Every structure is written in C-alpha cells, then in structure tokens.
mmCIF file of C-alpha atoms in Angstrom:
data_model
loop_
_atom_site.group_PDB
_atom_site.id
_atom_site.type_symbol
_atom_site.label_atom_id
_atom_site.label_comp_id
_atom_site.label_asym_id
_atom_site.label_seq_id
_atom_site.Cartn_x
_atom_site.Cartn_y
_atom_site.Cartn_z
ATOM 1 C CA MET S 1 -19.046 -11.955 -51.232
ATOM 2 C CA MET S 2 -16.105 -14.130 -52.281
ATOM 3 C CA ILE S 3 -13.564 -15.369 -49.738
ATOM 4 C CA SER S 4 -10.091 -16.274 -50.872
ATOM 5 C CA ALA S 5 -8.970 -19.641 -49.413
ATOM 6 C CA THR S 6 -5.272 -18.822 -49.790
ATOM 7 C CA LYS S 7 -5.386 -15.558 -47.878
ATOM 8 C CA LYS S 8 -3.178 -15.834 -44.759
ATOM 9 C CA THR S 9 -4.527 -12.990 -42.682
ATOM 10 C CA PHE S 10 -7.912 -13.175 -40.949
ATOM 11 C CA GLN S 11 -10.935 -11.203 -42.145
ATOM 12 C CA LEU S 12 -13.874 -9.792 -40.179
ATOM 13 C CA PHE S 13 -17.476 -10.184 -41.341
ATOM 14 C CA SER S 14 -20.789 -9.230 -39.794
ATOM 15 C CA SER S 15 -23.241 -12.003 -38.954
ATOM 16 C CA GLN S 16 -25.729 -10.908 -41.649
ATOM 17 C CA THR S 17 -23.070 -11.073 -44.370
ATOM 18 C CA ILE S 18 -21.966 -14.497 -43.171
ATOM 19 C CA ARG S 19 -25.479 -15.957 -43.429
ATOM 20 C CA SER S 20 -25.854 -14.782 -47.038
ATOM 21 C CA SER S 21 -22.374 -15.960 -47.988
ATOM 22 C CA LEU S 22 -22.667 -19.431 -46.485
ATOM 23 C CA SER S 23 -25.651 -20.242 -48.727
ATOM 24 C CA SER S 24 -23.613 -19.913 -51.938
ATOM 25 C CA LYS S 25 -21.969 -23.021 -53.375
ATOM 26 C CA GLU S 26 -18.702 -21.250 -54.045
ATOM 27 C CA CYS S 27 -18.146 -20.777 -50.313
ATOM 28 C CA GLN S 28 -18.604 -24.424 -49.350
ATOM 29 C CA GLN S 29 -15.124 -25.390 -50.487
ATOM 30 C CA THR S 30 -13.644 -22.302 -48.832
ATOM 31 C CA ILE S 31 -15.218 -23.087 -45.466
ATOM 32 C CA LYS S 32 -13.536 -26.505 -45.448
ATOM 33 C CA ASN S 33 -10.134 -24.794 -45.519
ATOM 34 C CA LEU S 34 -10.947 -22.685 -42.476
ATOM 35 C CA SER S 35 -9.880 -24.298 -39.214
ATOM 36 C CA ILE S 36 -11.231 -21.970 -36.501
ATOM 37 C CA ILE S 37 -14.415 -19.932 -36.251
ATOM 38 C CA LYS S 38 -14.103 -17.812 -33.146
ATOM 39 C CA LEU S 39 -16.898 -15.647 -31.786
ATOM 40 C CA THR S 40 -15.419 -12.343 -30.666
ATOM 41 C CA ASN S 41 -18.697 -10.635 -29.750
ATOM 42 C CA HIS S 42 -22.438 -10.970 -30.438
ATOM 43 C CA SER S 43 -22.259 -9.944 -34.097
ATOM 44 C CA ILE S 44 -18.681 -10.513 -35.343
ATOM 45 C CA PHE S 45 -16.764 -13.721 -36.189
ATOM 46 C CA ARG S 46 -13.061 -14.207 -36.872
ATOM 47 C CA PHE S 47 -11.751 -16.734 -39.409
ATOM 48 C CA TYR S 48 -8.253 -18.262 -39.315
ATOM 49 C CA SER S 49 -6.793 -20.142 -42.239
ATOM 50 C CA LYS S 50 -5.053 -23.527 -41.986
ATOM 51 C CA LYS S 51 -2.124 -22.131 -43.909
ATOM 52 C CA ASP S 52 -1.273 -19.625 -41.116
ATOM 53 C CA ASP S 53 2.084 -20.231 -39.472
ATOM 54 C CA GLY S 54 2.143 -21.790 -36.031
ATOM 55 C CA SER S 55 3.537 -18.732 -34.278
ATOM 56 C CA ARG S 56 0.583 -16.559 -35.331
ATOM 57 C CA LYS S 57 -1.911 -19.258 -34.344
ATOM 58 C CA ASP S 58 -0.353 -19.792 -30.908
ATOM 59 C CA TYR S 59 -0.205 -16.076 -30.268
ATOM 60 C CA PHE S 60 -3.965 -15.666 -30.340
ATOM 61 C CA ASN S 61 -4.243 -18.239 -27.589
ATOM 62 C CA THR S 62 -5.090 -16.131 -24.538
ATOM 63 C CA SER S 63 -3.327 -18.571 -22.225
ATOM 64 C CA LEU S 64 -0.065 -17.642 -23.945
ATOM 65 C CA THR S 65 -0.460 -13.900 -23.485
ATOM 66 C CA LEU S 66 -2.382 -13.526 -20.240
ATOM 67 C CA HIS S 67 -1.076 -16.541 -18.287
ATOM 68 C CA THR S 68 2.566 -16.470 -19.314
ATOM 69 C CA PHE S 69 3.573 -15.075 -15.947
ATOM 70 C CA ASP S 70 1.691 -17.837 -14.082
ATOM 71 C CA ASP S 71 3.791 -20.487 -15.803
ATOM 72 C CA GLU S 72 7.034 -19.096 -14.402
ATOM 73 C CA GLU S 73 8.232 -20.954 -11.318
ATOM 74 C CA SER S 74 10.723 -18.394 -9.995
ATOM 75 C CA LYS S 75 9.192 -14.990 -9.308
ATOM 76 C CA SER S 76 12.128 -12.596 -9.705
ATOM 77 C CA LYS S 77 13.179 -9.545 -11.654
ATOM 78 C CA GLU S 78 15.283 -11.570 -14.091
ATOM 79 C CA THR S 79 12.336 -13.829 -14.883
ATOM 80 C CA TYR S 80 10.027 -10.863 -15.412
ATOM 81 C CA LEU S 81 12.416 -9.163 -17.825
ATOM 82 C CA GLU S 82 12.926 -12.461 -19.665
ATOM 83 C CA VAL S 83 9.177 -12.788 -20.246
ATOM 84 C CA LEU S 84 9.105 -9.270 -21.703
ATOM 85 C CA ARG S 85 12.083 -10.064 -23.919
ATOM 86 C CA LYS S 86 10.445 -13.235 -25.256
ATOM 87 C CA TYR S 87 7.258 -11.349 -25.999
ATOM 88 C CA THR S 88 8.993 -8.574 -27.933
ATOM 89 C CA SER S 89 10.949 -11.117 -30.010
ATOM 90 C CA GLN S 90 7.981 -13.226 -31.150
ATOM 91 C CA PRO S 91 6.193 -12.460 -34.456
ATOM 92 C CA GLY S 92 2.669 -11.070 -34.606
ATOM 93 C CA ARG S 93 2.911 -9.313 -31.261
ATOM 94 C CA ASN S 94 1.224 -6.112 -32.434
ATOM 95 C CA ILE S 95 -2.306 -7.575 -32.291
ATOM 96 C CA GLU S 96 -2.763 -8.035 -28.529
ATOM 97 C CA ARG S 97 0.002 -5.773 -27.247
ATOM 98 C CA VAL S 98 -2.214 -3.777 -24.888
ATOM 99 C CA GLN S 99 -3.726 -6.893 -23.301
ATOM 100 C CA PHE S 100 -0.264 -8.287 -22.650
ATOM 101 C CA MET S 101 0.946 -5.041 -21.074
ATOM 102 C CA TYR S 102 -2.053 -4.910 -18.745
ATOM 103 C CA ALA S 103 -1.281 -8.499 -17.698
ATOM 104 C CA ALA S 104 2.390 -7.620 -17.173
ATOM 105 C CA LEU S 105 1.363 -4.586 -15.104
ATOM 106 C CA LYS S 106 -0.841 -6.811 -12.949
ATOM 107 C CA TYR S 107 1.959 -9.282 -12.148
ATOM 108 C CA MET S 108 4.566 -6.689 -11.172
ATOM 109 C CA ASP S 109 3.687 -6.967 -7.484
ATOM 110 C CA GLU S 110 3.968 -10.753 -7.566
ATOM 111 C CA PHE S 111 7.423 -10.626 -9.183
ATOM 112 C CA GLY S 112 8.606 -7.912 -6.790
ATOM 113 C CA VAL S 113 9.400 -5.333 -9.495
ATOM 114 C CA ASP S 114 6.679 -2.816 -8.671
ATOM 115 C CA LYS S 115 9.330 -0.373 -7.401
ATOM 116 C CA ASP S 116 11.971 -1.071 -10.033
ATOM 117 C CA LEU S 117 12.483 1.660 -12.652
ATOM 118 C CA GLU S 118 14.188 -0.657 -15.147
ATOM 119 C CA SER S 119 11.154 -2.961 -15.283
ATOM 120 C CA TYR S 120 8.832 -0.044 -16.068
ATOM 121 C CA LYS S 121 11.148 1.109 -18.835
ATOM 122 C CA LYS S 122 11.294 -2.375 -20.340
ATOM 123 C CA LEU S 123 7.514 -2.543 -20.209
ATOM 124 C CA LEU S 124 7.119 0.789 -22.014
ATOM 125 C CA ASP S 125 9.708 -0.362 -24.544
ATOM 126 C CA VAL S 126 7.164 -2.914 -25.818
ATOM 127 C CA PHE S 127 5.421 -0.081 -27.687
ATOM 128 C CA PRO S 128 6.780 0.401 -31.229
ATOM 129 C CA LYS S 129 8.755 3.566 -31.881
ATOM 130 C CA GLY S 130 7.597 5.984 -34.588
ATOM 131 C CA LYS S 131 4.490 4.075 -35.657
ATOM 132 C CA MET S 132 2.031 5.805 -33.312
ATOM 133 C CA LEU S 133 3.327 9.352 -33.733
ATOM 134 C CA PRO S 134 0.620 11.796 -34.932
ATOM 135 C CA THR S 135 1.302 13.323 -38.341
ATOM 136 C CA ASN S 136 -0.945 16.390 -37.960
ATOM 137 C CA ASN S 137 -2.692 18.475 -35.326
ATOM 138 C CA ILE S 138 -6.044 16.714 -35.832
ATOM 139 C CA GLN S 139 -4.593 13.322 -34.894
ATOM 140 C CA ALA S 140 -2.831 14.826 -31.884
ATOM 141 C CA GLU S 141 -6.028 16.558 -30.712
ATOM 142 C CA PHE S 142 -8.182 13.426 -30.999
ATOM 143 C CA VAL S 143 -5.707 11.193 -29.088
ATOM 144 C CA HIS S 144 -3.890 9.126 -31.697
ATOM 145 C CA TYR S 145 -3.964 5.406 -30.704
ATOM 146 C CA PRO S 146 -6.118 5.992 -27.589
ATOM 147 C CA LYS S 147 -5.884 2.460 -26.134
ATOM 148 C CA GLU S 148 -2.104 2.505 -26.227
ATOM 149 C CA GLN S 149 -1.932 5.972 -24.673
ATOM 150 C CA LYS S 150 -4.358 4.971 -21.921
ATOM 151 C CA CYS S 151 -2.236 1.885 -21.158
ATOM 152 C CA ALA S 152 0.920 4.028 -20.920
ATOM 153 C CA VAL S 153 -0.855 6.414 -18.533
ATOM 154 C CA TYR S 154 -1.829 3.455 -16.331
ATOM 155 C CA ILE S 155 1.812 2.387 -16.192
ATOM 156 C CA LEU S 156 2.844 5.893 -15.119
ATOM 157 C CA ASP S 157 0.030 5.937 -12.536
ATOM 158 C CA LYS S 158 1.408 2.781 -10.962
ATOM 159 C CA MET S 159 4.865 4.317 -10.856
ATOM 160 C CA GLU S 160 3.414 7.338 -9.062
ATOM 161 C CA ASP S 161 1.570 5.148 -6.544
ATOM 162 C CA ARG S 162 4.766 3.203 -5.784
ATOM 163 C CA GLY S 163 6.897 6.334 -5.500
ATOM 164 C CA VAL S 164 9.095 5.490 -8.511
ATOM 165 C CA ILE S 165 10.542 8.635 -10.115
ATOM 166 C CA PRO S 166 11.159 8.329 -13.885
ATOM 167 C CA ASP S 167 14.341 9.520 -15.579
ATOM 168 C CA SER S 168 15.228 11.387 -18.777
ATOM 169 C CA GLU S 169 15.500 8.157 -20.764
ATOM 170 C CA MET S 170 11.829 7.428 -20.162
ATOM 171 C CA GLU S 171 10.968 10.890 -21.484
ATOM 172 C CA LYS S 172 12.793 10.116 -24.737
ATOM 173 C CA MET S 173 10.956 6.782 -24.979
ATOM 174 C CA LEU S 174 7.559 8.466 -24.598
ATOM 175 C CA LEU S 175 8.447 11.212 -27.086
ATOM 176 C CA ASN S 176 9.591 8.658 -29.674
ATOM 177 C CA THR S 177 6.464 6.553 -29.083
ATOM 178 C CA PHE S 178 3.553 8.997 -28.748
ATOM 179 C CA GLY S 179 4.911 12.496 -29.419
ATOM 180 C CA LYS S 180 4.999 15.688 -27.366
ATOM 181 C CA GLU S 181 1.223 16.334 -27.586
ATOM 182 C CA SER S 182 0.198 12.967 -26.113
ATOM 183 C CA LEU S 183 -1.335 12.163 -22.741
ATOM 184 C CA PRO S 184 1.575 10.005 -21.445
ATOM 185 C CA ILE S 185 4.210 12.726 -21.969
ATOM 186 C CA HIS S 186 2.027 15.291 -20.183
ATOM 187 C CA LYS S 187 1.605 12.825 -17.331
ATOM 188 C CA TYR S 188 5.383 12.350 -17.246
ATOM 189 C CA TRP S 189 6.016 16.095 -17.009
ATOM 190 C CA ARG S 190 3.592 16.460 -14.104
ATOM 191 C CA MET S 191 5.278 13.560 -12.285
ATOM 192 C CA MET S 192 8.722 15.091 -12.761
ATOM 193 C CA TYR S 193 7.482 18.331 -11.233
ATOM 194 C CA TRP S 194 5.818 16.897 -8.112
ATOM 195 C CA LEU S 195 7.561 13.624 -7.238
ATOM 196 C CA PRO S 196 11.042 15.073 -6.569
ATOM 197 C CA LYS S 197 9.422 17.640 -4.254
ATOM 198 C CA PHE S 198 7.758 14.929 -2.140
ATOM 199 C CA LYS S 199 10.616 12.401 -2.234
ATOM 200 C CA ASN S 200 12.367 13.552 0.973
ATOM 201 C CA ILE S 201 9.614 15.619 2.559
ATOM 202 C CA SER S 202 8.826 13.098 5.307
ATOM 203 C CA PRO S 203 10.299 14.054 8.738
ATOM 204 C CA TRP S 204 10.870 10.334 9.456
ATOM 205 C CA PRO S 205 13.288 9.056 6.800
ATOM 206 C CA MET S 206 13.171 5.295 6.442
ATOM 207 C CA PRO S 207 15.819 2.990 4.957
ATOM 208 C CA ARG S 208 15.484 1.786 1.375
ATOM 209 C CA PRO S 209 14.647 -1.041 1.160
ATOM 210 C CA LEU S 210 12.830 -1.694 4.407
ATOM 211 C CA PRO S 211 14.054 -4.596 6.578
ATOM 212 C CA ASN S 212 12.031 -7.802 6.495
ATOM 213 C CA ASP S 213 12.527 -8.534 10.204
ATOM 214 C CA PRO S 214 9.334 -7.634 12.178
ATOM 215 C CA LEU S 215 11.468 -6.609 15.164
ATOM 216 C CA GLU S 216 13.356 -4.031 13.109
ATOM 217 C CA LEU S 217 10.099 -2.714 11.659
ATOM 218 C CA ALA S 218 8.697 -2.360 15.184
ATOM 219 C CA LYS S 219 11.766 -0.385 16.248
ATOM 220 C CA LEU S 220 11.283 2.005 13.329
ATOM 221 C CA ALA S 221 7.580 2.371 14.129
ATOM 222 C CA ILE S 222 8.133 3.116 17.827
ATOM 223 C CA TRP S 223 10.939 5.538 16.954
ATOM 224 C CA LYS S 224 8.561 7.313 14.582
ATOM 225 C CA ILE S 225 5.933 7.703 17.328
ATOM 226 C CA SER S 226 8.294 8.683 20.160
ATOM 227 C CA SER S 227 10.369 11.127 18.096
ATOM 228 C CA VAL S 228 8.244 14.005 19.441
ATOM 229 C CA ASP S 229 10.501 13.883 22.510
ATOM 230 C CA PRO S 230 14.262 13.633 21.788
ATOM 231 C CA GLN S 231 14.828 12.067 25.234
ATOM 232 C CA ALA S 232 12.766 8.981 24.396
ATOM 233 C CA GLU S 233 14.394 5.689 25.387
ATOM 234 C CA ILE S 234 13.577 2.642 23.251
ATOM 235 C CA THR S 235 14.020 -0.706 25.008
ATOM 236 C CA VAL S 236 13.548 -4.262 23.725
ATOM 237 C CA PHE S 237 12.161 -6.754 26.255
ATOM 238 C CA LYS S 238 11.921 -10.533 26.004
ATOM 239 C CA THR S 239 8.822 -12.132 27.477
ATOM 240 C CA GLU S 240 10.879 -15.204 28.362
ATOM 241 C CA THR S 241 12.221 -13.265 31.347
ATOM 242 C CA VAL S 242 8.685 -12.565 32.637
ATOM 243 C CA GLU S 243 7.128 -15.111 34.956
ATOM 244 C CA ASP S 244 3.871 -16.799 33.903
ATOM 245 C CA SER S 245 4.103 -15.413 30.379
ATOM 246 C CA ILE S 246 2.429 -17.527 27.686
ATOM 247 C CA ASP S 247 3.569 -15.831 24.483
ATOM 248 C CA LYS S 248 7.303 -16.117 23.924
ATOM 249 C CA THR S 249 7.938 -13.019 21.890
ATOM 250 C CA TRP S 250 9.622 -9.586 21.961
ATOM 251 C CA ILE S 251 8.379 -6.171 23.108
ATOM 252 C CA VAL S 252 9.645 -2.803 21.856
ATOM 253 C CA SER S 253 8.832 -0.100 24.425
ATOM 254 C CA ALA S 254 9.459 3.651 24.501
ATOM 255 C CA ILE S 255 9.337 5.941 27.550
ATOM 256 C CA THR S 256 10.936 9.277 28.458
ATOM 257 C CA PRO S 257 12.137 10.747 31.800
ATOM 258 C CA THR S 258 9.254 13.219 31.623
ATOM 259 C CA GLN S 259 6.766 10.369 31.302
ATOM 260 C CA ARG S 260 8.340 8.631 34.305
ATOM 261 C CA LYS S 261 7.815 11.758 36.393
ATOM 262 C CA LEU S 262 4.228 12.068 35.211
ATOM 263 C CA LEU S 263 3.646 8.431 36.115
ATOM 264 C CA GLU S 264 5.208 8.896 39.553
ATOM 265 C CA ASN S 265 3.105 11.999 40.244
ATOM 266 C CA HIS S 266 -0.105 10.338 39.130
ATOM 267 C CA HIS S 267 -2.730 11.225 41.771
ATOM 268 C CA PRO S 268 -4.956 9.966 43.096
ATOM 269 C CA ARG S 269 -3.728 6.390 42.980
ATOM 270 C CA THR S 270 -7.280 5.182 42.577
ATOM 271 C CA LYS S 271 -7.627 6.916 39.214
ATOM 272 C CA ALA S 272 -7.451 4.277 36.485
ATOM 273 C CA VAL S 273 -4.686 3.944 33.908
ATOM 274 C CA TYR S 274 -5.647 2.466 30.552
ATOM 275 C CA VAL S 275 -3.859 0.211 28.084
ATOM 276 C CA GLU S 276 -5.495 0.679 24.694
ATOM 277 C CA GLY S 277 -4.823 -0.710 21.234
ATOM 278 C CA PRO S 278 -3.740 -1.994 18.895
ATOM 279 C CA PHE S 279 -3.523 0.994 16.555
ATOM 280 C CA PRO S 280 -1.787 0.874 13.153
ATOM 281 C CA VAL S 281 1.205 3.054 12.315
ATOM 282 C CA TYR S 282 2.694 2.804 8.839
ATOM 283 C CA VAL S 283 6.376 2.347 8.132
ATOM 284 C CA ARG S 284 6.263 3.267 4.455
ATOM 285 C CA ASN S 285 3.502 0.936 3.233
ATOM 286 C CA ILE S 286 3.780 -1.676 6.034
ATOM 287 C CA PRO S 287 1.408 -1.332 9.037
ATOM 288 C CA VAL S 288 2.726 -2.040 12.541
ATOM 289 C CA ASP S 289 0.434 -2.389 15.568
ATOM 290 C CA TYR S 290 1.219 -0.473 18.755
ATOM 291 C CA PHE S 291 -0.338 -0.003 22.216
ATOM 292 C CA VAL S 292 -0.633 3.071 24.431
ATOM 293 C CA LEU S 293 -0.503 3.456 28.236
ATOM 294 C CA TRP S 294 -2.485 6.586 29.132
ATOM 295 C CA THR S 295 -4.868 8.172 31.620
ATOM 296 C CA LYS S 296 -7.686 10.702 31.473
ATOM 297 C CA ILE S 297 -7.293 14.282 32.662
ATOM 298 C CA PRO S 298 -10.121 15.626 34.858
ATOM 299 C CA LYS S 299 -12.017 18.568 33.479
ATOM 300 C CA SER S 300 -11.035 20.647 36.505
ATOM 301 C CA ASP S 301 -7.329 20.188 35.706
ATOM 302 C CA ILE S 302 -7.639 21.315 32.098
ATOM 303 C CA TYR S 303 -6.261 24.839 31.817
ATOM 304 C CA LYS S 304 -8.550 27.212 29.990
ATOM 305 C CA PRO S 305 -7.256 30.695 29.248
ATOM 306 C CA PRO S 306 -9.606 33.497 30.313
ATOM 307 C CA LYS S 307 -11.808 34.921 27.613
ATOM 308 C CA ILE S 308 -11.011 38.614 27.100
ATOM 309 C CA ASP S 309 -12.839 40.787 24.662
ATOM 310 C CA VAL S 310 -10.154 43.019 23.203
ATOM 311 C CA ASP S 311 -12.781 45.322 21.647
ATOM 312 C CA ASP S 312 -14.482 46.107 24.986
ATOM 313 C CA VAL S 313 -13.415 49.621 26.134
ATOM 314 C CA THR S 314 -15.782 49.984 29.094
ATOM 315 C CA ASN S 315 -13.152 48.826 31.575
ATOM 316 C CA LEU S 316 -10.092 50.343 29.952
ATOM 317 C CA LYS S 317 -7.158 50.793 32.340
ATOM 318 C CA ALA S 318 -3.630 51.962 31.936
ATOM 319 C CA SER S 319 -1.207 49.131 32.573
ATOM 320 C CA TYR S 320 1.376 51.348 34.362
ATOM 321 C CA TRP S 321 -1.143 52.471 37.005
ATOM 322 C CA ASP S 322 -1.747 48.991 38.390
ATOM 323 C CA SER S 323 0.840 46.875 40.091
ATOM 324 C CA LYS S 324 1.900 43.954 37.969
ATOM 325 C CA LYS S 325 0.709 40.595 39.209
ATOM 326 C CA THR S 326 2.526 37.562 37.883
ATOM 327 C CA THR S 327 1.713 33.902 38.330
ATOM 328 C CA ILE S 328 3.792 30.908 37.405
ATOM 329 C CA ILE S 329 2.026 28.413 35.149
ATOM 330 C CA ASN S 330 3.808 25.181 34.352
ATOM 331 C CA TYR S 331 3.674 24.734 30.616
ATOM 332 C CA PRO S 332 2.393 21.209 29.837
ATOM 333 C CA SER S 333 4.753 18.800 28.160
ATOM 334 C CA VAL S 334 4.158 17.248 24.772
ATOM 335 C CA HIS S 335 2.868 14.101 26.506
ATOM 336 C CA GLU S 336 0.084 16.011 28.266
ATOM 337 C CA GLN S 337 -2.590 16.429 25.661
ATOM 338 C CA MET S 338 -5.870 18.276 26.050
ATOM 339 C CA HIS S 339 -7.857 15.361 27.502
ATOM 340 C CA GLU S 340 -5.256 12.665 28.231
ATOM 341 C CA THR S 341 -1.722 12.032 29.380
ATOM 342 C CA ILE S 342 0.394 9.436 27.571
ATOM 343 C CA PHE S 343 2.849 7.469 29.710
ATOM 344 C CA SER S 344 4.351 4.974 27.267
ATOM 345 C CA VAL S 345 3.919 3.151 23.933
ATOM 346 C CA CYS S 346 4.960 -0.302 22.773
ATOM 347 C CA ALA S 347 4.756 -2.842 19.951
ATOM 348 C CA THR S 348 4.781 -6.606 20.502
ATOM 349 C CA GLY S 349 5.490 -9.535 18.238
ATOM 350 C CA THR S 350 2.030 -11.105 18.609
ATOM 351 C CA SER S 351 -0.163 -8.117 19.620
ATOM 352 C CA SER S 352 -1.953 -10.359 22.110
ATOM 353 C CA LYS S 353 -3.316 -9.601 25.566
ATOM 354 C CA ASP S 354 -0.682 -11.755 27.251
ATOM 355 C CA SER S 355 2.177 -9.917 25.516
ATOM 356 C CA VAL S 356 0.745 -6.540 26.575
ATOM 357 C CA LEU S 357 0.419 -7.825 30.147
ATOM 358 C CA SER S 358 4.081 -8.834 30.020
ATOM 359 C CA TRP S 359 4.894 -5.300 28.834
ATOM 360 C CA ILE S 360 3.310 -3.806 31.967
ATOM 361 C CA ARG S 361 5.277 -6.223 34.146
ATOM 362 C CA CYS S 362 8.499 -5.195 32.414
ATOM 363 C CA LEU S 363 7.712 -1.512 33.012
ATOM 364 C CA GLN S 364 7.148 -2.188 36.722
ATOM 365 C CA LYS S 365 10.860 -2.876 37.230
ATOM 366 C CA ASP S 366 11.789 0.763 36.563
ATOM 367 C CA ASN S 367 8.404 2.223 37.495
ATOM 368 C CA PRO S 368 7.197 0.516 40.689
ATOM 369 C CA VAL S 369 4.254 2.897 40.913
ATOM 370 C CA LEU S 370 2.459 0.731 38.341
ATOM 371 C CA SER S 371 1.930 -1.924 41.020
ATOM 372 C CA GLU S 372 -0.175 0.576 42.986
ATOM 373 C CA LEU S 373 -2.366 1.764 40.113
ATOM 374 C CA HIS S 374 -5.565 0.310 38.678
ATOM 375 C CA ILE S 375 -4.755 -0.722 35.093
ATOM 376 C CA VAL S 376 -7.644 -1.314 32.721
ATOM 377 C CA PHE S 377 -7.036 -3.204 29.443
ATOM 378 C CA THR S 378 -9.291 -1.963 26.647
ATOM 379 C CA LEU S 379 -7.948 -4.076 23.806
ATOM 380 C CA LYS S 380 -9.499 -4.887 20.467
ATOM 381 C CA GLN S 381 -8.758 -7.330 17.673
ATOM 382 C CA SER S 382 -5.446 -6.990 15.870
ATOM 383 C CA THR S 383 -5.468 -4.833 12.757
ATOM 384 C CA LYS S 384 -3.458 -7.436 10.859
ATOM 385 C CA GLU S 385 -5.853 -9.163 8.487
ATOM 386 C CA GLY S 386 -6.045 -12.912 8.582
ATOM 387 C CA ILE S 387 -4.253 -13.241 11.941
ATOM 388 C CA LYS S 388 -6.156 -14.127 15.097
ATOM 389 C CA TYR S 389 -4.454 -14.447 18.459
ATOM 390 C CA LEU S 390 -5.701 -16.421 21.431
ATOM 391 C CA GLU S 391 -5.803 -14.373 24.587
ATOM 392 C CA ALA S 392 -4.669 -15.731 27.952
ATOM 393 C CA ASP S 393 -8.218 -15.913 29.347
ATOM 394 C CA ASP S 394 -9.381 -17.895 26.314
ATOM 395 C CA ILE S 395 -6.569 -20.418 26.720
ATOM 396 C CA ILE S 396 -7.294 -20.908 30.424
ATOM 397 C CA SER S 397 -11.016 -21.345 29.772
ATOM 398 C CA LYS S 398 -10.266 -23.841 26.987
ATOM 399 C CA ILE S 399 -8.035 -25.887 29.291
ATOM 400 C CA SER S 400 -10.702 -25.904 31.996
ATOM 401 C CA GLU S 401 -13.304 -27.107 29.467
ATOM 402 C CA ASP S 402 -11.029 -29.976 28.370
ATOM 403 C CA GLU S 403 -10.489 -31.002 31.998
ATOM 404 C CA GLN S 404 -14.239 -30.933 32.613
ATOM 405 C CA LYS S 405 -14.814 -33.200 29.608
ATOM 406 C CA GLU S 406 -12.289 -35.717 30.972
ATOM 407 C CA ILE S 407 -14.048 -35.703 34.346
ATOM 408 C CA ASP S 408 -17.428 -36.287 32.681
ATOM 409 C CA GLU S 409 -16.062 -39.193 30.642
ATOM 410 C CA ARG S 410 -14.678 -40.839 33.784
#
C-alpha cells in the first residue's frame, strides 16, 4: 500500500497492514514526513502529517477539548457561553464534537448554569444543522448518527432532572438537527407534556431562586413542616440570650396553641418527653436538618373503633326500637398521631446538642411545664456530610483532660 506524503488529512490503517507496508523501501521516506504516530486502540494507529495546519493539530490535543473549562478562572454563565462560542468558531471541530459536549455537560454545575435554559440551547446549537437529517425511512429507523442523538438525549435528561422546561425554539433546533423521527425530538415532546403539569404541583411553593442565607432556608423548612396547622407560630431565637450556652447561633422554632395545650395537659408528669433528630427536610434540592419534641402515647389511650361485621344478621335490630345512646369523643388533632404526640419542631444553625438544649430553655419561657418534665435527648450525627459538631459533653470532657495533663506535668 502506498501512502501519499502530501496528503493533509489523517488515514487509518490496521496493524497488520502497517507491518507489511513499513518493510517496503518506498515507505521509508514517507514515514520521515509523519510527525505523530498515535495509538487509538489495540489494533489501529493514526498518522498526522507535518504539513497539517496548527489549528487542526492543537484540536486533537485532549487537554484543549476536555480541560478547557478547568483553565477558566471565573466560573460564571458568561464564561461558559464564551467557551462554547470559541469552540464553535474554531476549525476542525466536527471530529470530537460529542466528547466536547459531554465535557461541557459535566461542567454545567460548576459554572452554575445547570438550571439556565439559554446555556442548554447554546450547547445544543453546537450540533450542525441539516447535516445529520435522515434522507429516507431506513436511516430514520436505524437511528441516524446514534452518538450525536444519544448525547442530545443526555442533555435533555439533565434538563429534566434540574426542572428546566424547554421552549419552542429548542424544538425547532432539534427538528433542524435530527428530524422529526429522531430520539431527541421524541424526548422533547414527552418533556413538554409532563413537565408543565408538575411545575406548580407542589403544595409548598418556594421562591426562585432560593436564598443563600441558612437562616432563611431554615424558616422555609420549618414553615413547610408546620403548615399542617394554619395557627403555627414561627419564632427565631438567639442562643446569646440563653445562659451557659456554648454555641452562638440561631434557632427557628414552630409551635401552635393546640400543641401548648397538649404540653400543658401532659400527664403523668413522670412520663418522658423526647427530643429526637436531626432529620432532613428538603427545600427544593437543599436539605435542612430539624428536631422534634414529642412523646409516646400509651396503648390504652389509643382509640380503636369497634369491629362490627356488617354481614352478620344474627343480631339484627331495628334502630327505631332502641333508644339512641350518644357519646362525645374528642377528635384528635393533627399533632396527635397514632403512636405519638408532637409538641414542637425546630432547626438550629449548628445542629448540635448544645443548640438543641438552648431551644428547650427558650421554650420554657412560654411553656413552664417543660421544667417539670423528664426530657430525654436521643440525638444522632448531623445529616450534613463533611460537618462534625462537638457536643457540650465532649467539650467539657476535653477541658477536664487538658487540666489533668497540666496537673500531671506539675
């Protein structure tokens, strides 16, 4: 096989053909003009000529395509769109287009454009228009340009996961790129049917965008939990006003007049009240830890309706013959569940044991009955990953250990 030394584009050869070709004398001079021999897999090599222009040679450098976003110092929407614009304007971009789009899809979260419709449209605009349209039914049935269609479906999947609803312009882009029988346009039509139905279906509407202040997020989380009772009162406490408090933070607490009455009528006083948590509640996609003040309900107090077999006719009686007997049954409130009664909920800035203890002390001002009850803290580690809080007992024990070491050294 003869290889032209002046050919600008690269050629692919199998390893067996290369071994037979390299032995001929006519190829020795040709090999000298080749600058790069790159192994693409176990049996295929790629050759690049010295006479290729610099733009094509730099493009095949993976650091240019896959690490372009790492080189940007400012992570913003403008920078992300500028990288896409530079990529679409450079020559030879059709070779590794899919790899670049997967890399751009990966860095959307880092640049903060994962919920921006314009960025998704600019990313889909990288595909050429008209080139990948099927010309007959056979091409449409066998998925014309499958890698490109799969990449477009992944982009639409990410939009669906982030709750981004496409518009009519994106439909025109997909029709001009892949045609009406392609996988991406079918995915788009399914999204346009379901996403608008679920957009405002949540009974707890949250602001867009969400606030970055943890205190405001805690207020939204506690409001979401306590919204079962419209009379819920949300109060913000500062632990600085509590004596002997270690953590200087804030506490968002919610309690209702019904819960105050249940707490006041808690009998016997020796029955324990539990503080349990933290549990995660999601405000959109952000988890917020909260704690619960509750008590167990004895089995004898649980109301069980009598079991009546409506098909049993052995003891059939006419209702107008017997005198009507009525009893008054107090219907349980929403806070009185089947096996427990919930008195209050809260969220703290540090989710530590000391902050929860300060919460109980703040509740004692309006609910003095808490000073008479036995309160048991059944706390676990915070659900926030990578954050560990020192509890009050640990700090006291650590101080005592340091003092003991000083005494031993003396």
